[in-house]
C-alpha cells in the first residue's frame, strides 16, 4: 500500500483535478512565486491527456491559462511595455518605445504572434471553451501584468525550441509534419539550445522564443503550434507515444503603477517575474514490451535514463534533508533535472501528478512509479519569497479612474466636450449670448434717423453690461485670489506640518537604519563565528572519524593478535601433549623392555639354581623325581593380560591374509643377535628382502613382514619364532605393520629331558610372574610404525593385537 495526499478515480473530472492540484500554483504565480507541475507515469497511462485535455473538456494547461487571464484581464499592460531580455530578466519600456514596437509589429506582412481578433482554430476551440470563469481573489489592482509563454522539448537529452521559426532555405531540405526531411531520408534535427544560469542562479534556456500573449485563445494557439512539432511515435503500447519531455513555461511580469496611477513605474527593481512550468514527461517503458528498435530504442534509453536521474536527485535530496548529510545532488546528469534544479533547491512549489494504468501488464512498473512518488512527498522544497516594496499609496489606479470619470461627468453637465479648445469656444459663445442682440444695421434711406439711435442704445446697454460683468469678474477674481491665498497658506501650514512629521520619520528611519546596520554587522559577526565553529566542528569530526578508524584498526589488530596467540597456544599445547604422550610411551616401552630383559636373566639364574638344587638333592636310589619345571609345565599356565591399546593408535586394516600366498614380496627381518641353527628345516621365503633392521625404504617396497626372534626355551633349547604381519601405509605418510600370526621352530632331544629338582610346593606368585614375562604371545603382539621424514630413524609404537 502507498499513501498520497490526494487519490483520484478513473471518472474524476478535469475541473476537480485542476482545483486541487493546479489552482494553488496559479494563485502563487500571480502573487509572484514560481511553480512546477509535471505528470509522471508509465507509457500510455494518460499523462498528455491530463495536461492537455480533450475536446469539450480541457486539461490542466488550458484551465491554468483561462484562470490567469480571468484574473489579470483588466490590469494587463499594453503590448511591448514589458520586454524580456536574453538573460532571463525583464525591462520596462516607456509608452513611446512600446508604441514604436507595436507599429513595427503592425507593419510586418505576417505577424509572428497570432492575433487574438482572428477566428480561433476549430481544432482546439473546444479545449479552451472553459465555462468555469475561475479567477484569483485579491489581485493587486495597482500593478500591471504581462504574460509570456515559451514551449520547449527535451529529446535524447537535447533541448529544442518548438516555437522557433526556421527560415526557408532552398538549399536545405524541407520538413514535413513528421519532422523528417522530404528530399532525403536522413533525419536532420534542428539546432539544440543550451542551459545558462542568470544572476539570481536560476537556470533558463538561452535563445528560446518567448511570445507575449493577451488572451487564453492566443496563448493556447501558441501552444498548439508547438504541439504539432513535438516528437511522437507509434509503439506496441501506445499509438501516439511521446518520445520527448515537453515543457510549457508561463512567465508573468508585473510592476506597480506610478504615484498618479497612469503609467508603469520605471524602476527595474520593482519588477516581479514569476513563472509556472507545466511538464509532460515521457513515459518509462521496457524495450522487451515495446519491441523498440533503432532510433526508438535509443529514444527509450534516453527517456529511462533521464527519469532515473530524476529519481536519483529526489532520493539524494531526501537523504540530505532527513539524515542531515550534504551529498552532492547529480542535477547535471540530465538536462531535465538541470533545468529545474532551482525548484528542488527551494525556489518554488513543486506538484507531481502520478498517472497509473490499471492494466495487469503494467503492474510492476506502476508499483515502482508509486513507490517513487510516495518517497517524493517527504521532500520539502518550498521556501518564502520576499517581494519588493514600492512604498506608494495603494488604490492609485481606481482613484485616478474615479477622478477621470468625475471630470468627464462635470464637463458633460456643463455641456461642453472634454477637449480644451472646444471648452474655450463654448465659454466664449456663452459669454456672447448674455449680451443683447444687435439690431439691423442696414441704412436704406438717407433720412433714416431710427437705425443709428437704436444701434447706439444697444451698444450702450452692452457697454454697461460689460462694465457690470467686468466688475463682477474683478470681484470674483479678487475673491478667488483671496481663496487661493487662504488655500496656499493652509497648504503651507500643512507642508510645514508634513515636513516636521517627515523629518521625525526620517530621524526614526535613520535610527532604524543605524540599528539595522548594527544588527547586520552583528549578524555577519555571528555568521563568521558560526562558520568558524562549523569549520572547527568539521575538523573535530574528521579527527574523531580518523581516531575511530584508528581505534577500530587497532582493536582489529589486537583481536587478530589475540586469535593468533590463542591458535599458537592451542598448537603448542597440542604439540606438548603429543610430545609428552610420545615420550611417555617411549619410556614405558623402554622400561618394559628392560624389565623383560631382567626377568629373562632372573629366570635363567632361577633355572640354573633349580637344576643345581635338583642335582644336589637327588637321592641315590629310587625313581628320580620329575624336575620342577616339568611339574610347572603340567600345570595350566595362566596367560598374562595384554597391555592396553594406545588411544592415539592409527587405524589399521583388520583383514587377515595367509603368509603362504604366492606372488607377494616379504621383508625378512633378521636381527644380528640371532644365532644360526643347524636344523634341517630352515625358514625360506621367496622374493624376500633380508634386512638387519626395519627401514621405511624396505617396507615401502613390500606388503609382507617377517621378524625372526630367538629365545631360550624352558628345557634350555633355542626356540625360533617367525612373527608375520601385513604392511600398509598410515595417515601420517609412513608404513605400519599389523602382526597376524606366529610360527614356532623348536629343537628337542629324542632321549628325553634332563631331570631337574624343584621344590614340591612352588610359589604360585613367582610362577605367575614368570608366566607374565615369558608369555611369547604377550611379548610379540606388538606393531612397528615408521614415520616419514623422521631424522632420528624409525619410531616404534606398541599396539596390542586384537583378540
PDB file of C-alpha atoms in Angstrom, residues 237-479:
ATOM      1  CA  UNK A 237       1.940   0.037 -26.068  1.00  0.00           C
ATOM      2  CA  UNK A 238       0.769   3.470 -27.281  1.00  0.00           C
ATOM      3  CA  UNK A 239      -0.371   4.626 -30.698  1.00  0.00           C
ATOM      4  CA  UNK A 240       0.780   8.205 -30.019  1.00  0.00           C
ATOM      5  CA  UNK A 241       3.640   7.789 -27.568  1.00  0.00           C
ATOM      6  CA  UNK A 242       5.534  10.926 -26.531  1.00  0.00           C
ATOM      7  CA  UNK A 243       9.214  10.488 -27.368  1.00  0.00           C
ATOM      8  CA  UNK A 244      10.355  13.611 -25.501  1.00  0.00           C
ATOM      9  CA  UNK A 245       9.712  15.606 -22.329  1.00  0.00           C
ATOM     10  CA  UNK A 246       7.727  18.766 -23.162  1.00  0.00           C
ATOM     11  CA  UNK A 247       7.896  21.906 -21.003  1.00  0.00           C
ATOM     12  CA  UNK A 248       5.361  24.746 -21.412  1.00  0.00           C
ATOM     13  CA  UNK A 249       6.595  27.795 -19.472  1.00  0.00           C
ATOM     14  CA  UNK A 250       4.259  30.647 -18.482  1.00  0.00           C
ATOM     15  CA  UNK A 251       6.049  33.793 -17.302  1.00  0.00           C
ATOM     16  CA  UNK A 252       4.121  36.585 -15.587  1.00  0.00           C
ATOM     17  CA  UNK A 253       5.781  40.024 -15.392  1.00  0.00           C
ATOM     18  CA  UNK A 254       4.228  42.587 -13.064  1.00  0.00           C
ATOM     19  CA  UNK A 255       5.228  46.100 -11.988  1.00  0.00           C
ATOM     20  CA  UNK A 256       3.467  48.797  -9.908  1.00  0.00           C
ATOM     21  CA  UNK A 257       1.967  51.984 -11.321  1.00  0.00           C
ATOM     22  CA  UNK A 258       3.450  55.381 -10.522  1.00  0.00           C
ATOM     23  CA  UNK A 259       2.038  57.760  -7.940  1.00  0.00           C
ATOM     24  CA  UNK A 260      -0.532  59.176 -10.403  1.00  0.00           C
ATOM     25  CA  UNK A 261      -1.790  55.710 -11.323  1.00  0.00           C
ATOM     26  CA  UNK A 262      -1.331  56.364 -15.050  1.00  0.00           C
ATOM     27  CA  UNK A 263       1.966  54.817 -16.200  1.00  0.00           C
ATOM     28  CA  UNK A 264       4.185  51.939 -15.141  1.00  0.00           C
ATOM     29  CA  UNK A 265       6.859  52.739 -12.591  1.00  0.00           C
ATOM     30  CA  UNK A 266      10.183  52.938 -14.460  1.00  0.00           C
ATOM     31  CA  UNK A 267      12.248  51.052 -11.870  1.00  0.00           C
ATOM     32  CA  UNK A 268      13.648  47.643 -12.716  1.00  0.00           C
ATOM     33  CA  UNK A 269      13.997  46.691  -9.050  1.00  0.00           C
ATOM     34  CA  UNK A 270      10.202  46.857  -8.667  1.00  0.00           C
ATOM     35  CA  UNK A 271       9.526  44.335 -11.452  1.00  0.00           C
ATOM     36  CA  UNK A 272       8.488  40.861 -10.326  1.00  0.00           C
ATOM     37  CA  UNK A 273       8.949  37.960 -12.763  1.00  0.00           C
ATOM     38  CA  UNK A 274       7.382  34.634 -11.792  1.00  0.00           C
ATOM     39  CA  UNK A 275       6.933  31.527 -13.879  1.00  0.00           C
ATOM     40  CA  UNK A 276       4.853  28.346 -13.939  1.00  0.00           C
ATOM     41  CA  UNK A 277       6.313  25.333 -15.718  1.00  0.00           C
ATOM     42  CA  UNK A 278       3.926  22.634 -16.944  1.00  0.00           C
ATOM     43  CA  UNK A 279       5.910  19.482 -17.767  1.00  0.00           C
ATOM     44  CA  UNK A 280       4.575  16.478 -19.652  1.00  0.00           C
ATOM     45  CA  UNK A 281       7.166  13.763 -19.013  1.00  0.00           C
ATOM     46  CA  UNK A 282       7.633  10.937 -21.488  1.00  0.00           C
ATOM     47  CA  UNK A 283       6.595   7.582 -20.049  1.00  0.00           C
ATOM     48  CA  UNK A 284       9.029   4.984 -18.821  1.00  0.00           C
ATOM     49  CA  UNK A 285       8.917   1.807 -20.887  1.00  0.00           C
ATOM     50  CA  UNK A 286      10.559  -1.577 -21.166  1.00  0.00           C
ATOM     51  CA  UNK A 287      12.013  -2.442 -24.526  1.00  0.00           C
ATOM     52  CA  UNK A 288      11.073  -6.104 -24.255  1.00  0.00           C
ATOM     53  CA  UNK A 289       7.432  -4.989 -24.231  1.00  0.00           C
ATOM     54  CA  UNK A 290       7.543  -2.149 -26.760  1.00  0.00           C
ATOM     55  CA  UNK A 291       9.782  -4.146 -29.180  1.00  0.00           C
ATOM     56  CA  UNK A 292      11.628  -0.910 -29.950  1.00  0.00           C
ATOM     57  CA  UNK A 293      14.482  -0.954 -32.431  1.00  0.00           C
ATOM     58  CA  UNK A 294      16.881   1.585 -33.918  1.00  0.00           C
ATOM     59  CA  UNK A 295      16.038   5.186 -33.108  1.00  0.00           C
ATOM     60  CA  UNK A 296      13.045   4.150 -30.974  1.00  0.00           C
ATOM     61  CA  UNK A 297      15.354   2.049 -28.812  1.00  0.00           C
ATOM     62  CA  UNK A 298      17.732   4.998 -28.418  1.00  0.00           C
ATOM     63  CA  UNK A 299      14.817   7.288 -27.502  1.00  0.00           C
ATOM     64  CA  UNK A 300      13.554   4.817 -24.891  1.00  0.00           C
ATOM     65  CA  UNK A 301      17.046   4.549 -23.380  1.00  0.00           C
ATOM     66  CA  UNK A 302      17.390   8.323 -23.063  1.00  0.00           C
ATOM     67  CA  UNK A 303      13.878   8.636 -21.577  1.00  0.00           C
ATOM     68  CA  UNK A 304      14.539   5.969 -18.966  1.00  0.00           C
ATOM     69  CA  UNK A 305      17.957   7.479 -18.185  1.00  0.00           C
ATOM     70  CA  UNK A 306      16.518  10.968 -17.564  1.00  0.00           C
ATOM     71  CA  UNK A 307      13.734   9.559 -15.376  1.00  0.00           C
ATOM     72  CA  UNK A 308      16.305   7.536 -13.425  1.00  0.00           C
ATOM     73  CA  UNK A 309      18.359  10.703 -12.893  1.00  0.00           C
ATOM     74  CA  UNK A 310      15.223  12.474 -11.625  1.00  0.00           C
ATOM     75  CA  UNK A 311      14.649   9.646  -9.131  1.00  0.00           C
ATOM     76  CA  UNK A 312      18.284   9.736  -8.029  1.00  0.00           C
ATOM     77  CA  UNK A 313      18.153  13.511  -7.424  1.00  0.00           C
ATOM     78  CA  UNK A 314      14.963  13.198  -5.367  1.00  0.00           C
ATOM     79  CA  UNK A 315      16.439  10.316  -3.312  1.00  0.00           C
ATOM     80  CA  UNK A 316      19.676  12.184  -2.566  1.00  0.00           C
ATOM     81  CA  UNK A 317      17.729  15.367  -1.716  1.00  0.00           C
ATOM     82  CA  UNK A 318      15.505  13.350   0.640  1.00  0.00           C
ATOM     83  CA  UNK A 319      18.533  11.728   2.274  1.00  0.00           C
ATOM     84  CA  UNK A 320      20.198  15.127   2.780  1.00  0.00           C
ATOM     85  CA  UNK A 321      17.080  16.566   4.413  1.00  0.00           C
ATOM     86  CA  UNK A 322      16.260  13.560   6.623  1.00  0.00           C
ATOM     87  CA  UNK A 323      19.772  12.478   7.666  1.00  0.00           C
ATOM     88  CA  UNK A 324      21.456  15.885   7.729  1.00  0.00           C
ATOM     89  CA  UNK A 325      24.067  14.863   5.155  1.00  0.00           C
ATOM     90  CA  UNK A 326      25.484  17.104   2.431  1.00  0.00           C
ATOM     91  CA  UNK A 327      25.818  14.781  -0.535  1.00  0.00           C
ATOM     92  CA  UNK A 328      26.140  16.305  -3.983  1.00  0.00           C
ATOM     93  CA  UNK A 329      22.908  16.047  -5.980  1.00  0.00           C
ATOM     94  CA  UNK A 330      23.632  14.953  -9.600  1.00  0.00           C
ATOM     95  CA  UNK A 331      21.494  17.590 -11.339  1.00  0.00           C
ATOM     96  CA  UNK A 332      23.863  17.870 -14.311  1.00  0.00           C
ATOM     97  CA  UNK A 333      23.496  14.211 -15.292  1.00  0.00           C
ATOM     98  CA  UNK A 334      20.349  15.099 -17.237  1.00  0.00           C
ATOM     99  CA  UNK A 335      19.003  18.225 -18.944  1.00  0.00           C
ATOM    100  CA  UNK A 336      15.625  17.653 -17.277  1.00  0.00           C
ATOM    101  CA  UNK A 337      16.953  17.837 -13.710  1.00  0.00           C
ATOM    102  CA  UNK A 338      19.470  20.553 -14.571  1.00  0.00           C
ATOM    103  CA  UNK A 339      16.709  22.821 -15.934  1.00  0.00           C
ATOM    104  CA  UNK A 340      14.564  22.512 -12.781  1.00  0.00           C
ATOM    105  CA  UNK A 341      17.449  22.489 -10.284  1.00  0.00           C
ATOM    106  CA  UNK A 342      16.192  25.711  -8.621  1.00  0.00           C
ATOM    107  CA  UNK A 343      12.772  24.237  -7.891  1.00  0.00           C
ATOM    108  CA  UNK A 344      14.305  21.334  -5.986  1.00  0.00           C
ATOM    109  CA  UNK A 345      16.574  23.791  -4.141  1.00  0.00           C
ATOM    110  CA  UNK A 346      13.536  25.665  -2.823  1.00  0.00           C
ATOM    111  CA  UNK A 347      12.830  28.403  -5.419  1.00  0.00           C
ATOM    112  CA  UNK A 348       9.193  27.410  -5.838  1.00  0.00           C
ATOM    113  CA  UNK A 349       6.435  24.921  -5.180  1.00  0.00           C
ATOM    114  CA  UNK A 350       6.532  21.521  -6.908  1.00  0.00           C
ATOM    115  CA  UNK A 351       3.484  19.363  -7.615  1.00  0.00           C
ATOM    116  CA  UNK A 352       3.531  15.923  -9.239  1.00  0.00           C
ATOM    117  CA  UNK A 353       0.595  14.027 -10.743  1.00  0.00           C
ATOM    118  CA  UNK A 354       1.151  10.265 -10.866  1.00  0.00           C
ATOM    119  CA  UNK A 355      -0.766   8.595 -13.691  1.00  0.00           C
ATOM    120  CA  UNK A 356      -1.360   4.864 -13.178  1.00  0.00           C
ATOM    121  CA  UNK A 357      -2.571   2.443 -15.829  1.00  0.00           C
ATOM    122  CA  UNK A 358      -4.833  -0.280 -14.340  1.00  0.00           C
ATOM    123  CA  UNK A 359      -3.668  -2.848 -16.902  1.00  0.00           C
ATOM    124  CA  UNK A 360      -2.212  -6.033 -15.422  1.00  0.00           C
ATOM    125  CA  UNK A 361       0.784  -5.863 -17.775  1.00  0.00           C
ATOM    126  CA  UNK A 362       1.884  -2.568 -16.184  1.00  0.00           C
ATOM    127  CA  UNK A 363       1.624  -3.841 -12.598  1.00  0.00           C
ATOM    128  CA  UNK A 364       5.346  -3.984 -11.753  1.00  0.00           C
ATOM    129  CA  UNK A 365       6.163  -0.653 -13.433  1.00  0.00           C
ATOM    130  CA  UNK A 366       3.183   1.007 -11.720  1.00  0.00           C
ATOM    131  CA  UNK A 367       4.465  -0.234  -8.348  1.00  0.00           C
ATOM    132  CA  UNK A 368       7.851   1.357  -8.996  1.00  0.00           C
ATOM    133  CA  UNK A 369       6.182   4.624 -10.065  1.00  0.00           C
ATOM    134  CA  UNK A 370       4.041   4.761  -6.916  1.00  0.00           C
ATOM    135  CA  UNK A 371       6.996   3.845  -4.685  1.00  0.00           C
ATOM    136  CA  UNK A 372       8.980   6.768  -6.111  1.00  0.00           C
ATOM    137  CA  UNK A 373       6.002   9.139  -5.891  1.00  0.00           C
ATOM    138  CA  UNK A 374       5.398   8.240  -2.240  1.00  0.00           C
ATOM    139  CA  UNK A 375       9.034   8.914  -1.429  1.00  0.00           C
ATOM    140  CA  UNK A 376       8.930  12.382  -3.049  1.00  0.00           C
ATOM    141  CA  UNK A 377       6.271  13.509  -0.542  1.00  0.00           C
ATOM    142  CA  UNK A 378       8.929  13.520   2.185  1.00  0.00           C
ATOM    143  CA  UNK A 379      10.989  16.177   0.367  1.00  0.00           C
ATOM    144  CA  UNK A 380      10.441  19.816   1.398  1.00  0.00           C
ATOM    145  CA  UNK A 381      11.472  22.266  -1.337  1.00  0.00           C
ATOM    146  CA  UNK A 382       9.327  25.393  -0.846  1.00  0.00           C
ATOM    147  CA  UNK A 383      10.633  28.466   0.930  1.00  0.00           C
ATOM    148  CA  UNK A 384       9.216  32.008   1.242  1.00  0.00           C
ATOM    149  CA  UNK A 385       9.991  34.638  -1.380  1.00  0.00           C
ATOM    150  CA  UNK A 386      10.258  38.312  -0.455  1.00  0.00           C
ATOM    151  CA  UNK A 387       8.503  40.711  -2.831  1.00  0.00           C
ATOM    152  CA  UNK A 388       9.894  44.236  -3.295  1.00  0.00           C
ATOM    153  CA  UNK A 389       8.034  47.081  -1.610  1.00  0.00           C
ATOM    154  CA  UNK A 390       7.265  50.107  -3.787  1.00  0.00           C
ATOM    155  CA  UNK A 391       6.234  52.430  -0.910  1.00  0.00           C
ATOM    156  CA  UNK A 392       3.338  54.009  -2.897  1.00  0.00           C
ATOM    157  CA  UNK A 393      -0.188  54.505  -1.702  1.00  0.00           C
ATOM    158  CA  UNK A 394      -2.478  51.594  -2.585  1.00  0.00           C
ATOM    159  CA  UNK A 395      -5.598  52.232  -4.659  1.00  0.00           C
ATOM    160  CA  UNK A 396      -3.905  54.619  -7.082  1.00  0.00           C
ATOM    161  CA  UNK A 397      -5.466  53.121 -10.196  1.00  0.00           C
ATOM    162  CA  UNK A 398      -9.051  53.364  -9.023  1.00  0.00           C
ATOM    163  CA  UNK A 399      -8.635  56.871  -7.629  1.00  0.00           C
ATOM    164  CA  UNK A 400      -7.234  58.080 -10.945  1.00  0.00           C
ATOM    165  CA  UNK A 401     -10.025  56.312 -12.802  1.00  0.00           C
ATOM    166  CA  UNK A 402     -12.647  57.839 -10.493  1.00  0.00           C
ATOM    167  CA  UNK A 403     -11.125  61.307 -10.985  1.00  0.00           C
ATOM    168  CA  UNK A 404     -11.311  60.969 -14.744  1.00  0.00           C
ATOM    169  CA  UNK A 405     -14.897  59.759 -14.620  1.00  0.00           C
ATOM    170  CA  UNK A 406     -15.902  62.661 -12.372  1.00  0.00           C
ATOM    171  CA  UNK A 407     -14.155  65.193 -14.621  1.00  0.00           C
ATOM    172  CA  UNK A 408     -15.895  63.805 -17.662  1.00  0.00           C
ATOM    173  CA  UNK A 409     -19.245  63.888 -15.887  1.00  0.00           C
ATOM    174  CA  UNK A 410     -18.871  67.527 -14.860  1.00  0.00           C
ATOM    175  CA  UNK A 411     -17.874  68.578 -18.346  1.00  0.00           C
ATOM    176  CA  UNK A 412     -20.840  66.730 -19.702  1.00  0.00           C
ATOM    177  CA  UNK A 413     -23.133  68.592 -17.284  1.00  0.00           C
ATOM    178  CA  UNK A 414     -21.714  71.928 -18.436  1.00  0.00           C
ATOM    179  CA  UNK A 415     -22.499  70.907 -21.968  1.00  0.00           C
ATOM    180  CA  UNK A 416     -19.000  71.082 -23.318  1.00  0.00           C
ATOM    181  CA  UNK A 417     -16.767  68.404 -24.639  1.00  0.00           C
ATOM    182  CA  UNK A 418     -13.666  67.240 -22.850  1.00  0.00           C
ATOM    183  CA  UNK A 419     -11.117  68.903 -25.154  1.00  0.00           C
ATOM    184  CA  UNK A 420      -9.598  72.270 -24.062  1.00  0.00           C
ATOM    185  CA  UNK A 421     -10.148  74.272 -27.258  1.00  0.00           C
ATOM    186  CA  UNK A 422     -13.772  73.315 -27.513  1.00  0.00           C
ATOM    187  CA  UNK A 423     -14.226  74.286 -23.876  1.00  0.00           C
ATOM    188  CA  UNK A 424     -12.842  77.780 -24.549  1.00  0.00           C
ATOM    189  CA  UNK A 425     -15.090  78.210 -27.597  1.00  0.00           C
ATOM    190  CA  UNK A 426     -18.206  77.212 -25.727  1.00  0.00           C
ATOM    191  CA  UNK A 427     -17.391  79.609 -22.848  1.00  0.00           C
ATOM    192  CA  UNK A 428     -16.946  82.471 -25.338  1.00  0.00           C
ATOM    193  CA  UNK A 429     -20.209  81.614 -27.029  1.00  0.00           C
ATOM    194  CA  UNK A 430     -21.992  81.531 -23.660  1.00  0.00           C
ATOM    195  CA  UNK A 431     -20.472  84.889 -22.738  1.00  0.00           C
ATOM    196  CA  UNK A 432     -21.616  86.447 -26.032  1.00  0.00           C
ATOM    197  CA  UNK A 433     -25.096  85.054 -25.685  1.00  0.00           C
ATOM    198  CA  UNK A 434     -25.588  87.112 -22.481  1.00  0.00           C
ATOM    199  CA  UNK A 435     -25.349  90.391 -24.428  1.00  0.00           C
ATOM    200  CA  UNK A 436     -28.498  91.922 -26.055  1.00  0.00           C
ATOM    201  CA  UNK A 437     -28.830  91.132 -29.761  1.00  0.00           C
ATOM    202  CA  UNK A 438     -27.690  93.761 -32.232  1.00  0.00           C
ATOM    203  CA  UNK A 439     -30.395  95.373 -34.398  1.00  0.00           C
ATOM    204  CA  UNK A 440     -30.205  95.525 -38.138  1.00  0.00           C
ATOM    205  CA  UNK A 441     -27.525  97.979 -39.307  1.00  0.00           C
ATOM    206  CA  UNK A 442     -28.684  98.464 -42.908  1.00  0.00           C
ATOM    207  CA  UNK A 443     -29.292 102.132 -43.957  1.00  0.00           C
ATOM    208  CA  UNK A 444     -31.841 102.091 -46.780  1.00  0.00           C
ATOM    209  CA  UNK A 445     -32.589 105.824 -46.722  1.00  0.00           C
ATOM    210  CA  UNK A 446     -30.581 108.992 -46.114  1.00  0.00           C
ATOM    211  CA  UNK A 447     -33.287 110.359 -43.946  1.00  0.00           C
ATOM    212  CA  UNK A 448     -33.363 107.228 -41.772  1.00  0.00           C
ATOM    213  CA  UNK A 449     -32.944 108.510 -38.198  1.00  0.00           C
ATOM    214  CA  UNK A 450     -34.009 105.411 -36.261  1.00  0.00           C
ATOM    215  CA  UNK A 451     -31.383 102.756 -37.113  1.00  0.00           C
ATOM    216  CA  UNK A 452     -28.369 104.561 -35.704  1.00  0.00           C
ATOM    217  CA  UNK A 453     -30.063 105.657 -32.442  1.00  0.00           C
ATOM    218  CA  UNK A 454     -31.205 102.062 -31.876  1.00  0.00           C
ATOM    219  CA  UNK A 455     -27.707 100.760 -32.539  1.00  0.00           C
ATOM    220  CA  UNK A 456     -26.224 103.380 -30.202  1.00  0.00           C
ATOM    221  CA  UNK A 457     -28.699 102.411 -27.500  1.00  0.00           C
ATOM    222  CA  UNK A 458     -27.903  98.679 -27.830  1.00  0.00           C
ATOM    223  CA  UNK A 459     -24.172  99.344 -27.748  1.00  0.00           C
ATOM    224  CA  UNK A 460     -24.587 101.475 -24.635  1.00  0.00           C
ATOM    225  CA  UNK A 461     -26.544  98.687 -22.980  1.00  0.00           C
ATOM    226  CA  UNK A 462     -23.822  96.269 -23.959  1.00  0.00           C
ATOM    227  CA  UNK A 463     -21.175  98.602 -22.618  1.00  0.00           C
ATOM    228  CA  UNK A 464     -22.977  98.880 -19.304  1.00  0.00           C
ATOM    229  CA  UNK A 465     -23.435  95.106 -19.161  1.00  0.00           C
ATOM    230  CA  UNK A 466     -19.807  94.621 -19.945  1.00  0.00           C
ATOM    231  CA  UNK A 467     -18.831  97.026 -17.185  1.00  0.00           C
ATOM    232  CA  UNK A 468     -21.085  95.153 -14.772  1.00  0.00           C
ATOM    233  CA  UNK A 469     -19.612  91.840 -15.881  1.00  0.00           C
ATOM    234  CA  UNK A 470     -16.104  93.269 -15.612  1.00  0.00           C
ATOM    235  CA  UNK A 471     -16.778  94.493 -12.093  1.00  0.00           C
ATOM    236  CA  UNK A 472     -18.302  91.121 -11.201  1.00  0.00           C
ATOM    237  CA  UNK A 473     -15.345  89.358 -12.785  1.00  0.00           C
ATOM    238  CA  UNK A 474     -12.932  91.582 -10.862  1.00  0.00           C
ATOM    239  CA  UNK A 475     -14.804  90.813  -7.653  1.00  0.00           C
ATOM    240  CA  UNK A 476     -14.702  87.099  -8.484  1.00  0.00           C
ATOM    241  CA  UNK A 477     -11.007  87.340  -9.304  1.00  0.00           C
ATOM    242  CA  UNK A 478     -10.369  89.104  -6.041  1.00  0.00           C
ATOM    243  CA  UNK A 479     -12.413  86.519  -4.155  1.00  0.00           C
TER     244      UNK A 479
END
